Amino acid sequence: LGLVFLSAWYFAVCRLPGGALATRNPVSRSVALGAVLLVAGATAWISASNLYSHAHQIERMLFRMANPPSPPESAGFSGQGRLGNIASQRERSGGNVTLRVWAEHAPGYLRGRAFDTYARSEWQTSGDRMGVPPENRELLPLGLDAIEGVQTFLLSRSGSEAWRRLEIWPNQSFHEIVFAPLGLTALQAPVEKLTIDAHGIPETDELPVGTAYVAWSSAAAEPVTTVSPRLTSLPADLDPRIRDLADRVAGQCATDREKIAAVERYFLDNYQYQFGINIPAQADPLTYFLLEKPPAHCEYFASGAAVLLRAVGVPCRYVTGFVVAERNEYGGFWVARNRDAHAWVEAFDRQRGWVLVEATPVGGVPQTSSAPRAGQIWDAVRARWQRLLAAIRQHGLRAVFAAFRDLLGHPW
């Protein structure tokens, strides 16, 4: 950078009419050029010496970048839902784009992980997984052209007339995780095998980075006849005061709908949102949050709501994912960033089926927004580039000509 700057300065001064280094004075030009070379050489020597002296540190840094112990992008969506994981996800490069979604309306809540067992400040999941091999999939008459290498997996047999389409492009690497909405009915992805966990969340380790998948969802999902007992279990060492609190909040309600509404209202009326929470030493985090009511972030609200609902007999699960509400007007898609990572609850209402429970105050839930114009334009360009690379991998040079024609007809 120093060499570029000095060279530009040298040639700029040479072009000044009547300047100290005008073209009629070759001696001055030679002196200036010598000074430029001397400074550039000294800078190069100092830089090389420093790089050489820190070679081992640089090697270790590059190794950590190439082989991280766990993908930093998926820190909030690992096999355990420890309280604080989502906060780490939001805090780490919060403005970085994680998902781009093409959809007619705001995608809203996209599930990444669901957990059914809570103990010692950590949520875990258990249960068998149900494999969905490609030979058992059912191709649906969705009015789509056949795409080479893309398999369609049918997850529900609800009527297809009310299905909602989401084309999701991950911008980061999430190990095995496929983000999708509640009520997922079908998934189209370039994979050979798809695994569905006990909570209806798809997983696959075959989805290449930078490749899209299409999720279809419906509010009219298939009816659920049985619910796992794990969804009503509570820790054996749960403080008795929490059971008393649950009884005061929703114990007198007659239906699941009323209990869910009472728990949501209790948190919204009596707690405040704050990114982060101060827990005294030796105190159980969730017990302290529920009984002392300190300001906290979404993980505590979701965990507290799940425990109170289970205490009054409502089956529920703790869910982590993203709330996608930011619109890119130039690219025509929706954006999720690291700061949009969120935790919430899904409860089973015996009359309505699975419903979303949001106990976090409004200030802690990602809201509909738009980035500055320059940022939207730049991200729209990056999205086009990502789609072009994916198309080239699939169709070769034909994709380049198709993208060029599309660009001429629709610049944005």
C-alpha positions as a Markdown table, in Angstrom:
| # | Residue | x | y | z |
|---|---|---|---|---|
| 1 | Leu | 0.0 | 0.0 | 0.0 |
| 2 | Gly | 2.9 | 2.3 | 0.8 |
| 3 | Leu | 4.5 | 1.6 | -2.6 |
| 4 | Val | 1.2 | 2.3 | -4.4 |
| 5 | Phe | 0.7 | 5.5 | -2.6 |
| 6 | Leu | 4.2 | 6.8 | -3.2 |
| 7 | Ser | 4.1 | 5.8 | -6.8 |
| 8 | Ala | 0.8 | 7.6 | -7.4 |
| 9 | Trp | 2.2 | 10.7 | -5.6 |
| 10 | Tyr | 5.3 | 10.6 | -7.7 |
| 11 | Phe | 3.6 | 10.5 | -11.0 |
| 12 | Ala | 1.0 | 13.0 | -9.9 |
| 13 | Val | 3.7 | 15.5 | -9.0 |
| 14 | Cys | 5.5 | 14.8 | -12.3 |
| 15 | Arg | 2.4 | 15.9 | -14.2 |
| 16 | Leu | 2.1 | 19.3 | -12.4 |
| 17 | Pro | 3.0 | 22.1 | -14.8 |
| 18 | Gly | 5.9 | 24.1 | -13.4 |
| 19 | Gly | 6.0 | 21.9 | -10.3 |
| 20 | Ala | 9.2 | 21.1 | -8.4 |
| 21 | Leu | 9.4 | 17.8 | -10.1 |
| 22 | Ala | 8.2 | 18.9 | -13.6 |
| 23 | Thr | 9.3 | 16.8 | -16.6 |
| 24 | Arg | 12.0 | 19.4 | -17.5 |
| 25 | Asn | 13.9 | 18.5 | -14.3 |
| 26 | Pro | 15.1 | 14.8 | -14.7 |
| 27 | Val | 17.5 | 15.1 | -11.8 |
| 28 | Ser | 14.7 | 15.9 | -9.3 |
| 29 | Arg | 12.7 | 13.1 | -10.7 |
| 30 | Ser | 15.6 | 10.7 | -10.2 |
| 31 | Val | 16.0 | 11.8 | -6.6 |
| 32 | Ala | 12.3 | 11.4 | -5.9 |
| 33 | Leu | 12.2 | 8.0 | -7.5 |
| 34 | Gly | 15.2 | 6.9 | -5.4 |
| 35 | Ala | 13.4 | 8.1 | -2.3 |
| 36 | Val | 10.4 | 6.1 | -3.3 |
| 37 | Leu | 12.4 | 2.9 | -3.8 |
| 38 | Leu | 14.3 | 3.5 | -0.6 |
| 39 | Val | 11.1 | 3.9 | 1.5 |
| 40 | Ala | 9.5 | 0.9 | -0.3 |
| 41 | Gly | 12.5 | -1.3 | 0.3 |
| 42 | Ala | 12.7 | -0.4 | 3.9 |
| 43 | Thr | 9.0 | -1.0 | 4.4 |
| 44 | Ala | 9.3 | -4.4 | 2.7 |
| 45 | Trp | 12.3 | -5.4 | 4.8 |
| 46 | Ile | 10.5 | -4.4 | 8.1 |
| 47 | Ser | 7.3 | -6.2 | 7.1 |
| 48 | Ala | 9.1 | -9.3 | 6.0 |
| 49 | Ser | 11.1 | -9.4 | 9.3 |
| 50 | Asn | 7.9 | -9.1 | 11.3 |
| 51 | Leu | 6.1 | -11.8 | 9.3 |
| 52 | Tyr | 9.1 | -14.1 | 9.8 |
| 53 | Ser | 9.3 | -13.5 | 13.5 |
| 54 | His | 5.5 | -14.3 | 13.9 |
| 55 | Ala | 5.4 | -17.2 | 11.4 |
| 56 | His | 4.3 | -19.8 | 14.0 |
| 57 | Gln | 1.5 | -17.6 | 15.3 |
| 58 | Ile | 0.3 | -17.0 | 11.8 |
| 59 | Glu | 0.4 | -20.7 | 11.0 |
| 60 | Arg | -1.7 | -21.5 | 14.1 |
| 61 | Met | -4.2 | -18.8 | 13.2 |
| 62 | Leu | -4.6 | -20.1 | 9.6 |
| 63 | Phe | -5.0 | -23.7 | 10.9 |
| 64 | Arg | -7.7 | -22.6 | 13.3 |
| 65 | Met | -9.5 | -20.8 | 10.5 |
| 66 | Ala | -9.3 | -23.8 | 8.2 |
| 67 | Asn | -10.1 | -26.4 | 11.0 |
| 68 | Pro | -12.3 | -24.8 | 13.7 |
| 69 | Pro | -13.2 | -27.1 | 16.6 |
| 70 | Ser | -16.8 | -26.4 | 15.9 |
| 71 | Pro | -18.3 | -24.2 | 13.2 |
| 72 | Pro | -18.7 | -20.7 | 14.7 |
| 73 | Glu | -21.8 | -20.1 | 12.6 |
| 74 | Ser | -23.6 | -23.0 | 14.2 |
| 75 | Ala | -22.5 | -22.4 | 17.8 |
| 76 | Gly | -26.1 | -21.6 | 18.7 |
| 77 | Phe | -27.5 | -24.7 | 17.0 |
| 78 | Ser | -25.4 | -27.5 | 18.4 |
| 79 | Gly | -26.6 | -30.8 | 19.9 |
| 80 | Gln | -27.1 | -29.1 | 23.3 |
| 81 | Gly | -29.2 | -26.0 | 23.9 |
| 82 | Arg | -27.1 | -24.5 | 26.8 |
| 83 | Leu | -28.4 | -21.2 | 28.0 |
| 84 | Gly | -26.2 | -18.6 | 26.4 |
| 85 | Asn | -25.6 | -20.3 | 23.1 |
| 86 | Ile | -28.0 | -18.1 | 21.2 |
| 87 | Ala | -26.6 | -15.0 | 22.8 |
| 88 | Ser | -23.2 | -16.1 | 21.5 |
| 89 | Gln | -24.6 | -16.6 | 18.0 |
| 90 | Arg | -26.1 | -13.1 | 18.0 |
| 91 | Glu | -23.0 | -11.5 | 19.5 |
| 92 | Arg | -20.6 | -13.1 | 17.0 |
| 93 | Ser | -20.5 | -10.9 | 13.9 |
| 94 | Gly | -24.2 | -10.0 | 14.4 |
| 95 | Gly | -24.5 | -8.1 | 11.1 |
| 96 | Asn | -23.3 | -11.0 | 9.0 |
| 97 | Val | -25.9 | -12.5 | 6.7 |
| 98 | Thr | -26.7 | -16.2 | 7.5 |
| 99 | Leu | -29.8 | -16.9 | 5.3 |
| 100 | Arg | -31.4 | -15.4 | 2.3 |
| 101 | Val | -35.0 | -16.4 | 1.6 |
| 102 | Trp | -37.1 | -15.9 | -1.5 |
| 103 | Ala | -40.7 | -15.8 | -0.4 |
| 104 | Glu | -43.9 | -13.8 | -1.0 |
| 105 | His | -44.3 | -12.9 | 2.6 |
| 106 | Ala | -41.9 | -12.6 | 5.6 |
| 107 | Pro | -40.7 | -16.1 | 6.4 |
| 108 | Gly | -40.8 | -15.4 | 10.2 |
| 109 | Tyr | -39.7 | -18.3 | 12.5 |
| 110 | Leu | -37.4 | -20.8 | 10.9 |
| 111 | Arg | -36.6 | -23.8 | 13.1 |
| 112 | Gly | -33.0 | -25.1 | 13.4 |
| 113 | Arg | -33.1 | -27.3 | 16.5 |
| 114 | Ala | -35.7 | -28.5 | 19.0 |
| 115 | Phe | -35.1 | -29.9 | 22.5 |
| 116 | Asp | -37.3 | -31.9 | 24.8 |
| 117 | Thr | -35.3 | -32.4 | 28.0 |
| 118 | Tyr | -34.0 | -29.7 | 30.4 |
| 119 | Ala | -31.4 | -30.2 | 33.1 |
| 120 | Arg | -28.6 | -28.2 | 34.6 |
| 121 | Ser | -29.1 | -25.1 | 32.5 |
| 122 | Glu | -29.0 | -27.1 | 29.3 |
| 123 | Trp | -31.6 | -28.4 | 26.8 |
| 124 | Gln | -31.1 | -31.7 | 25.1 |
| 125 | Thr | -33.0 | -33.8 | 22.6 |
| 126 | Ser | -33.6 | -37.5 | 22.5 |
| 127 | Gly | -35.6 | -40.1 | 20.5 |
| 128 | Asp | -35.1 | -42.0 | 17.3 |
| 129 | Arg | -34.8 | -40.5 | 13.9 |
| 130 | Met | -36.9 | -41.5 | 11.0 |
| 131 | Gly | -35.0 | -42.0 | 7.7 |
| 132 | Val | -36.6 | -40.8 | 4.4 |
| 133 | Pro | -34.7 | -42.5 | 1.6 |
| 134 | Pro | -35.2 | -41.1 | -1.9 |
| 135 | Glu | -36.9 | -44.3 | -3.2 |
| 136 | Asn | -39.7 | -43.7 | -0.7 |
| 137 | Arg | -40.2 | -40.1 | -1.5 |
| 138 | Glu | -43.3 | -38.9 | -3.3 |
| 139 | Leu | -43.1 | -36.3 | -6.1 |
| 140 | Leu | -45.8 | -33.8 | -5.7 |
| 141 | Pro | -47.6 | -32.0 | -8.5 |
| 142 | Leu | -46.4 | -28.5 | -7.5 |
| 143 | Gly | -46.2 | -27.1 | -11.0 |
| 144 | Leu | -42.4 | -27.0 | -10.9 |
| 145 | Asp | -40.1 | -28.0 | -13.7 |
| 146 | Ala | -37.9 | -31.0 | -13.0 |
| 147 | Ile | -34.5 | -29.9 | -11.7 |
| 148 | Glu | -31.6 | -32.3 | -12.3 |
| 149 | Gly | -30.2 | -33.7 | -9.0 |
| 150 | Val | -32.9 | -32.2 | -6.8 |
| 151 | Gln | -35.0 | -34.7 | -4.8 |
| 152 | Thr | -38.5 | -34.0 | -3.4 |
| 153 | Phe | -39.2 | -35.4 | 0.1 |
| 154 | Leu | -42.8 | -35.5 | 1.2 |
| 155 | Leu | -43.2 | -35.0 | 5.0 |
| 156 | Ser | -46.9 | -34.5 | 5.3 |
| 157 | Arg | -50.0 | -35.3 | 3.3 |
| 158 | Ser | -52.0 | -32.2 | 4.1 |
| 159 | Gly | -53.8 | -30.5 | 1.1 |
| 160 | Ser | -51.3 | -28.8 | -1.2 |
| 161 | Glu | -53.6 | -25.9 | -2.1 |
| 162 | Ala | -52.5 | -23.8 | 0.9 |
| 163 | Trp | -48.8 | -24.6 | 0.8 |
| 164 | Arg | -46.3 | -21.7 | 1.2 |
| 165 | Arg | -43.0 | -21.8 | -0.7 |
| 166 | Leu | -39.7 | -20.7 | 0.8 |
| 167 | Glu | -36.5 | -20.8 | -1.3 |
| 168 | Ile | -33.7 | -20.7 | 1.3 |
| 169 | Trp | -30.0 | -20.0 | 0.5 |
| 170 | Pro | -27.7 | -20.5 | 3.5 |
| 171 | Asn | -24.8 | -18.0 | 3.4 |
| 172 | Gln | -22.9 | -19.8 | 6.2 |
| 173 | Ser | -22.1 | -23.4 | 7.0 |
| 174 | Phe | -24.5 | -25.0 | 9.4 |
| 175 | His | -23.5 | -28.6 | 10.1 |
| 176 | Glu | -26.4 | -30.9 | 9.2 |
| 177 | Ile | -29.0 | -28.2 | 9.9 |
| 178 | Val | -31.8 | -27.4 | 7.5 |
| 179 | Phe | -33.8 | -24.4 | 8.6 |
| 180 | Ala | -37.5 | -24.7 | 7.9 |
| 181 | Pro | -40.8 | -23.4 | 9.3 |
| 182 | Leu | -43.2 | -25.2 | 11.6 |
| 183 | Gly | -45.7 | -27.2 | 9.5 |
| 184 | Leu | -43.1 | -28.4 | 7.0 |
| 185 | Thr | -44.8 | -30.5 | 4.4 |
| 186 | Ala | -42.2 | -31.0 | 1.7 |
| 187 | Leu | -38.6 | -30.3 | 1.0 |
| 188 | Gln | -36.7 | -30.1 | -2.3 |
| 189 | Ala | -32.9 | -30.3 | -2.0 |
| 190 | Pro | -30.0 | -31.7 | -4.0 |
| 191 | Val | -29.4 | -34.5 | -1.5 |
| 192 | Glu | -29.8 | -38.3 | -1.6 |
| 193 | Lys | -30.8 | -38.8 | 2.0 |
| 194 | Leu | -32.9 | -36.7 | 4.5 |
| 195 | Thr | -33.3 | -37.4 | 8.2 |
| 196 | Ile | -36.2 | -36.2 | 10.2 |
| 197 | Asp | -35.8 | -36.0 | 14.0 |
| 198 | Ala | -38.5 | -36.6 | 16.6 |
| 199 | His | -39.7 | -33.0 | 16.3 |
| 200 | Gly | -40.1 | -32.9 | 12.5 |
| 201 | Ile | -36.9 | -31.0 | 11.8 |
| 202 | Pro | -35.0 | -32.2 | 8.7 |
| 203 | Glu | -31.2 | -32.9 | 8.9 |
| 204 | Thr | -28.7 | -33.8 | 6.2 |
| 205 | Asp | -24.9 | -33.8 | 5.9 |
| 206 | Glu | -25.0 | -33.8 | 2.1 |
| 207 | Leu | -26.1 | -30.2 | 1.4 |
| 208 | Pro | -23.2 | -28.3 | -0.2 |
| 209 | Val | -22.3 | -24.9 | 1.1 |
| 210 | Gly | -23.9 | -22.2 | -1.0 |
| 211 | Thr | -26.7 | -24.4 | -2.3 |
| 212 | Ala | -30.3 | -23.6 | -2.0 |
| 213 | Tyr | -33.3 | -25.8 | -0.9 |
| 214 | Val | -37.0 | -25.2 | -1.2 |
| 215 | Ala | -39.2 | -25.7 | 1.9 |
| 216 | Trp | -43.0 | -26.0 | 1.6 |
| 217 | Ser | -45.1 | -25.5 | 4.7 |
| 218 | Ser | -48.8 | -25.5 | 5.5 |
| 219 | Ala | -50.8 | -24.3 | 8.5 |
| 220 | Ala | -53.1 | -27.4 | 8.0 |
| 221 | Ala | -50.6 | -30.1 | 9.0 |
| 222 | Glu | -51.6 | -33.7 | 9.6 |
| 223 | Pro | -53.2 | -34.2 | 13.0 |
| 224 | Val | -51.1 | -35.5 | 15.9 |
| 225 | Thr | -52.5 | -38.3 | 17.9 |
| 226 | Thr | -49.8 | -39.0 | 20.5 |
| 227 | Val | -47.2 | -36.8 | 22.2 |
| 228 | Ser | -44.0 | -38.0 | 23.8 |
| 229 | Pro | -44.1 | -38.0 | 27.7 |
| 230 | Arg | -40.7 | -36.2 | 27.5 |
| 231 | Leu | -42.5 | -33.0 | 26.4 |
| 232 | Thr | -44.1 | -32.7 | 29.9 |
| 233 | Ser | -41.2 | -33.9 | 32.0 |
| 234 | Leu | -39.5 | -31.5 | 34.4 |
| 235 | Pro | -36.1 | -31.7 | 36.2 |
| 236 | Ala | -36.2 | -33.8 | 39.3 |
| 237 | Asp | -34.4 | -31.0 | 41.2 |
| 238 | Leu | -36.8 | -28.2 | 40.1 |
| 239 | Asp | -37.4 | -25.7 | 42.8 |
| 240 | Pro | -40.9 | -26.2 | 44.3 |
| 241 | Arg | -41.5 | -22.4 | 44.2 |
| 242 | Ile | -41.5 | -22.7 | 40.4 |
| 243 | Arg | -44.3 | -25.2 | 40.5 |
| 244 | Asp | -46.2 | -22.8 | 42.8 |
| 245 | Leu | -45.5 | -20.0 | 40.3 |
| 246 | Ala | -46.9 | -22.0 | 37.4 |
| 247 | Asp | -50.0 | -22.8 | 39.4 |
| 248 | Arg | -50.6 | -19.1 | 40.2 |
| 249 | Val | -50.0 | -18.1 | 36.5 |
| 250 | Ala | -52.0 | -20.7 | 34.6 |
| 251 | Gly | -53.2 | -23.4 | 37.0 |
| 252 | Gln | -56.8 | -22.1 | 37.0 |
| 253 | Cys | -57.1 | -22.1 | 33.2 |
| 254 | Ala | -59.3 | -24.7 | 31.7 |
| 255 | Thr | -57.9 | -25.2 | 28.2 |
| 256 | Asp | -54.5 | -25.4 | 26.6 |
| 257 | Arg | -55.2 | -22.1 | 24.7 |
| 258 | Glu | -55.9 | -20.3 | 27.9 |
| 259 | Lys | -52.8 | -21.7 | 29.7 |
| 260 | Ile | -50.6 | -20.7 | 26.8 |
| 261 | Ala | -52.0 | -17.2 | 26.7 |
| 262 | Ala | -51.7 | -16.8 | 30.4 |
| 263 | Val | -48.0 | -17.8 | 30.4 |
| 264 | Glu | -47.2 | -15.4 | 27.5 |
| 265 | Arg | -49.0 | -12.6 | 29.2 |
| 266 | Tyr | -47.2 | -13.2 | 32.5 |
| 267 | Phe | -43.8 | -12.8 | 31.0 |
| 268 | Leu | -44.7 | -9.8 | 28.8 |
| 269 | Asp | -46.3 | -8.0 | 31.8 |
| 270 | Asn | -43.7 | -8.8 | 34.5 |
| 271 | Tyr | -40.3 | -9.1 | 32.8 |
| 272 | Gln | -38.0 | -6.9 | 30.7 |
| 273 | Tyr | -35.7 | -7.8 | 27.8 |
| 274 | Gln | -32.0 | -7.2 | 28.0 |
| 275 | Phe | -29.2 | -8.8 | 26.0 |
| 276 | Gly | -27.3 | -10.7 | 28.6 |
| 277 | Ile | -28.2 | -11.5 | 32.2 |
| 278 | Asn | -26.3 | -11.1 | 35.5 |
| 279 | Ile | -26.6 | -14.3 | 37.6 |
| 280 | Pro | -25.1 | -14.4 | 41.1 |
| 281 | Ala | -22.5 | -17.0 | 41.8 |
| 282 | Gln | -23.8 | -20.5 | 42.9 |
| 283 | Ala | -27.4 | -19.6 | 41.8 |
| 284 | Asp | -29.3 | -21.7 | 39.3 |
| 285 | Pro | -29.8 | -19.5 | 36.3 |
| 286 | Leu | -33.4 | -20.4 | 35.4 |
| 287 | Thr | -34.6 | -20.5 | 39.0 |
| 288 | Tyr | -33.0 | -17.1 | 39.6 |
| 289 | Phe | -34.6 | -15.7 | 36.4 |
| 290 | Leu | -38.1 | -17.0 | 37.2 |
| 291 | Leu | -38.2 | -16.0 | 40.8 |
| 292 | Glu | -36.2 | -12.8 | 40.9 |
| 293 | Lys | -37.3 | -11.4 | 37.5 |
| 294 | Pro | -34.0 | -9.8 | 36.3 |
| 295 | Pro | -33.8 | -8.5 | 32.7 |
| 296 | Ala | -32.7 | -11.3 | 30.3 |
| 297 | His | -32.6 | -12.4 | 26.7 |
| 298 | Cys | -34.7 | -14.8 | 24.7 |
| 299 | Glu | -33.2 | -18.1 | 25.9 |
| 300 | Tyr | -34.4 | -17.4 | 29.4 |
| 301 | Phe | -37.9 | -16.4 | 28.4 |
| 302 | Ala | -38.3 | -19.4 | 26.2 |
| 303 | Ser | -36.9 | -21.8 | 28.9 |
| 304 | Gly | -39.0 | -20.2 | 31.6 |
| 305 | Ala | -42.2 | -20.4 | 29.4 |
| 306 | Ala | -41.5 | -24.1 | 28.6 |
| 307 | Val | -41.0 | -25.0 | 32.3 |
| 308 | Leu | -44.2 | -23.2 | 33.4 |
| 309 | Leu | -46.3 | -24.7 | 30.6 |
| 310 | Arg | -45.1 | -28.2 | 31.4 |
| 311 | Ala | -45.8 | -27.6 | 35.1 |
| 312 | Val | -49.5 | -27.0 | 34.2 |
| 313 | Gly | -49.7 | -30.0 | 31.9 |
| 314 | Val | -49.1 | -28.5 | 28.4 |
| 315 | Pro | -46.7 | -30.5 | 26.3 |
| 316 | Cys | -44.0 | -28.2 | 24.7 |
| 317 | Arg | -40.5 | -28.1 | 23.4 |
| 318 | Tyr | -37.7 | -25.5 | 23.3 |
| 319 | Val | -36.8 | -24.4 | 19.8 |
| 320 | Thr | -33.9 | -22.4 | 18.4 |
| 321 | Gly | -33.5 | -20.8 | 14.9 |
| 322 | Phe | -33.9 | -17.5 | 13.2 |
| 323 | Val | -36.7 | -15.0 | 12.9 |
| 324 | Val | -36.5 | -13.7 | 9.3 |
| 325 | Ala | -38.1 | -10.3 | 9.0 |
| 326 | Glu | -35.6 | -8.0 | 7.1 |
| 327 | Arg | -36.5 | -7.2 | 3.5 |
| 328 | Asn | -34.0 | -6.5 | 0.7 |
| 329 | Glu | -36.0 | -4.4 | -1.7 |
| 330 | Tyr | -33.4 | -4.5 | -4.4 |
| 331 | Gly | -32.9 | -8.2 | -4.4 |
| 332 | Gly | -36.5 | -9.2 | -3.7 |
| 333 | Phe | -35.6 | -11.5 | -0.9 |
| 334 | Trp | -35.6 | -11.7 | 2.9 |
| 335 | Val | -32.5 | -11.7 | 5.1 |
| 336 | Ala | -31.5 | -13.3 | 8.4 |
| 337 | Arg | -28.4 | -12.2 | 10.2 |
| 338 | Asn | -26.6 | -13.6 | 13.2 |
| 339 | Arg | -28.3 | -11.1 | 15.4 |
| 340 | Asp | -31.7 | -12.6 | 14.3 |
| 341 | Ala | -30.9 | -15.9 | 16.1 |
| 342 | His | -33.7 | -16.6 | 18.5 |
| 343 | Ala | -35.2 | -19.1 | 21.0 |
| 344 | Trp | -38.9 | -19.7 | 21.4 |
| 345 | Val | -41.4 | -22.4 | 22.5 |
| 346 | Glu | -43.7 | -24.7 | 20.5 |
| 347 | Ala | -46.6 | -26.0 | 22.6 |
| 348 | Phe | -49.1 | -28.7 | 21.8 |
| 349 | Asp | -52.7 | -27.5 | 22.0 |
| 350 | Arg | -55.1 | -30.4 | 22.0 |
| 351 | Gln | -57.6 | -28.5 | 19.9 |
| 352 | Arg | -55.2 | -26.6 | 17.5 |
| 353 | Gly | -52.2 | -28.8 | 17.3 |
| 354 | Trp | -48.7 | -27.4 | 17.5 |
| 355 | Val | -48.6 | -23.6 | 18.1 |
| 356 | Leu | -45.8 | -21.1 | 18.5 |
| 357 | Val | -45.4 | -19.5 | 21.9 |
| 358 | Glu | -43.5 | -16.2 | 22.1 |
| 359 | Ala | -42.8 | -15.2 | 25.7 |
| 360 | Thr | -39.9 | -12.7 | 24.9 |
| 361 | Pro | -40.9 | -9.0 | 25.0 |
| 362 | Val | -41.1 | -7.2 | 21.7 |
| 363 | Gly | -37.7 | -5.6 | 22.1 |
| 364 | Gly | -36.0 | -9.0 | 22.0 |
| 365 | Val | -37.8 | -10.4 | 18.9 |
| 366 | Pro | -36.4 | -9.5 | 15.5 |
| 367 | Gln | -38.9 | -7.1 | 13.8 |
| 368 | Thr | -39.6 | -6.2 | 10.2 |
| 369 | Ser | -36.8 | -3.9 | 9.0 |
| 370 | Ser | -34.7 | -2.9 | 6.1 |
| 371 | Ala | -31.0 | -2.3 | 5.9 |
| 372 | Pro | -29.5 | 1.0 | 4.5 |
| 373 | Arg | -29.8 | 1.4 | 0.7 |
| 374 | Ala | -26.1 | 0.9 | 0.0 |
| 375 | Gly | -26.1 | -2.3 | 2.1 |
| 376 | Gln | -29.1 | -3.7 | 0.3 |
| 377 | Ile | -27.6 | -3.1 | -3.1 |
| 378 | Trp | -24.3 | -4.7 | -2.1 |
| 379 | Asp | -26.1 | -7.7 | -0.6 |
| 380 | Ala | -28.3 | -8.0 | -3.7 |
| 381 | Val | -25.1 | -8.2 | -5.8 |
| 382 | Arg | -23.7 | -10.9 | -3.5 |
| 383 | Ala | -26.9 | -12.9 | -3.7 |
| 384 | Arg | -26.8 | -12.8 | -7.5 |
| 385 | Trp | -23.2 | -14.0 | -7.5 |
| 386 | Gln | -24.1 | -16.8 | -5.1 |
| 387 | Arg | -27.0 | -17.9 | -7.4 |
| 388 | Leu | -24.8 | -17.6 | -10.5 |
| 389 | Leu | -22.1 | -19.9 | -9.0 |
| 390 | Ala | -24.7 | -22.5 | -8.0 |
| 391 | Ala | -26.2 | -22.4 | -11.5 |
| 392 | Ile | -22.7 | -22.7 | -13.1 |
| 393 | Arg | -22.0 | -25.8 | -11.0 |
| 394 | Gln | -25.2 | -27.3 | -12.2 |
| 395 | His | -25.6 | -26.1 | -15.8 |
| 396 | Gly | -22.2 | -24.9 | -16.9 |
| 397 | Leu | -21.8 | -22.0 | -19.3 |
| 398 | Arg | -25.5 | -22.1 | -20.2 |
| 399 | Ala | -26.1 | -20.5 | -16.8 |
| 400 | Val | -23.8 | -17.6 | -17.6 |
| 401 | Phe | -25.7 | -16.7 | -20.7 |
| 402 | Ala | -29.0 | -17.1 | -18.9 |
| 403 | Ala | -27.8 | -14.8 | -16.1 |
| 404 | Phe | -26.7 | -12.2 | -18.6 |
| 405 | Arg | -30.0 | -12.2 | -20.4 |
| 406 | Asp | -31.8 | -12.0 | -17.0 |
| 407 | Leu | -29.6 | -9.1 | -16.0 |
| 408 | Leu | -30.4 | -7.1 | -19.2 |
| 409 | Gly | -34.1 | -7.7 | -18.7 |
| 410 | His | -34.2 | -7.2 | -14.9 |
| 411 | Pro | -31.2 | -5.3 | -13.5 |
| 412 | Trp | -32.5 | -5.9 | -10.0 |
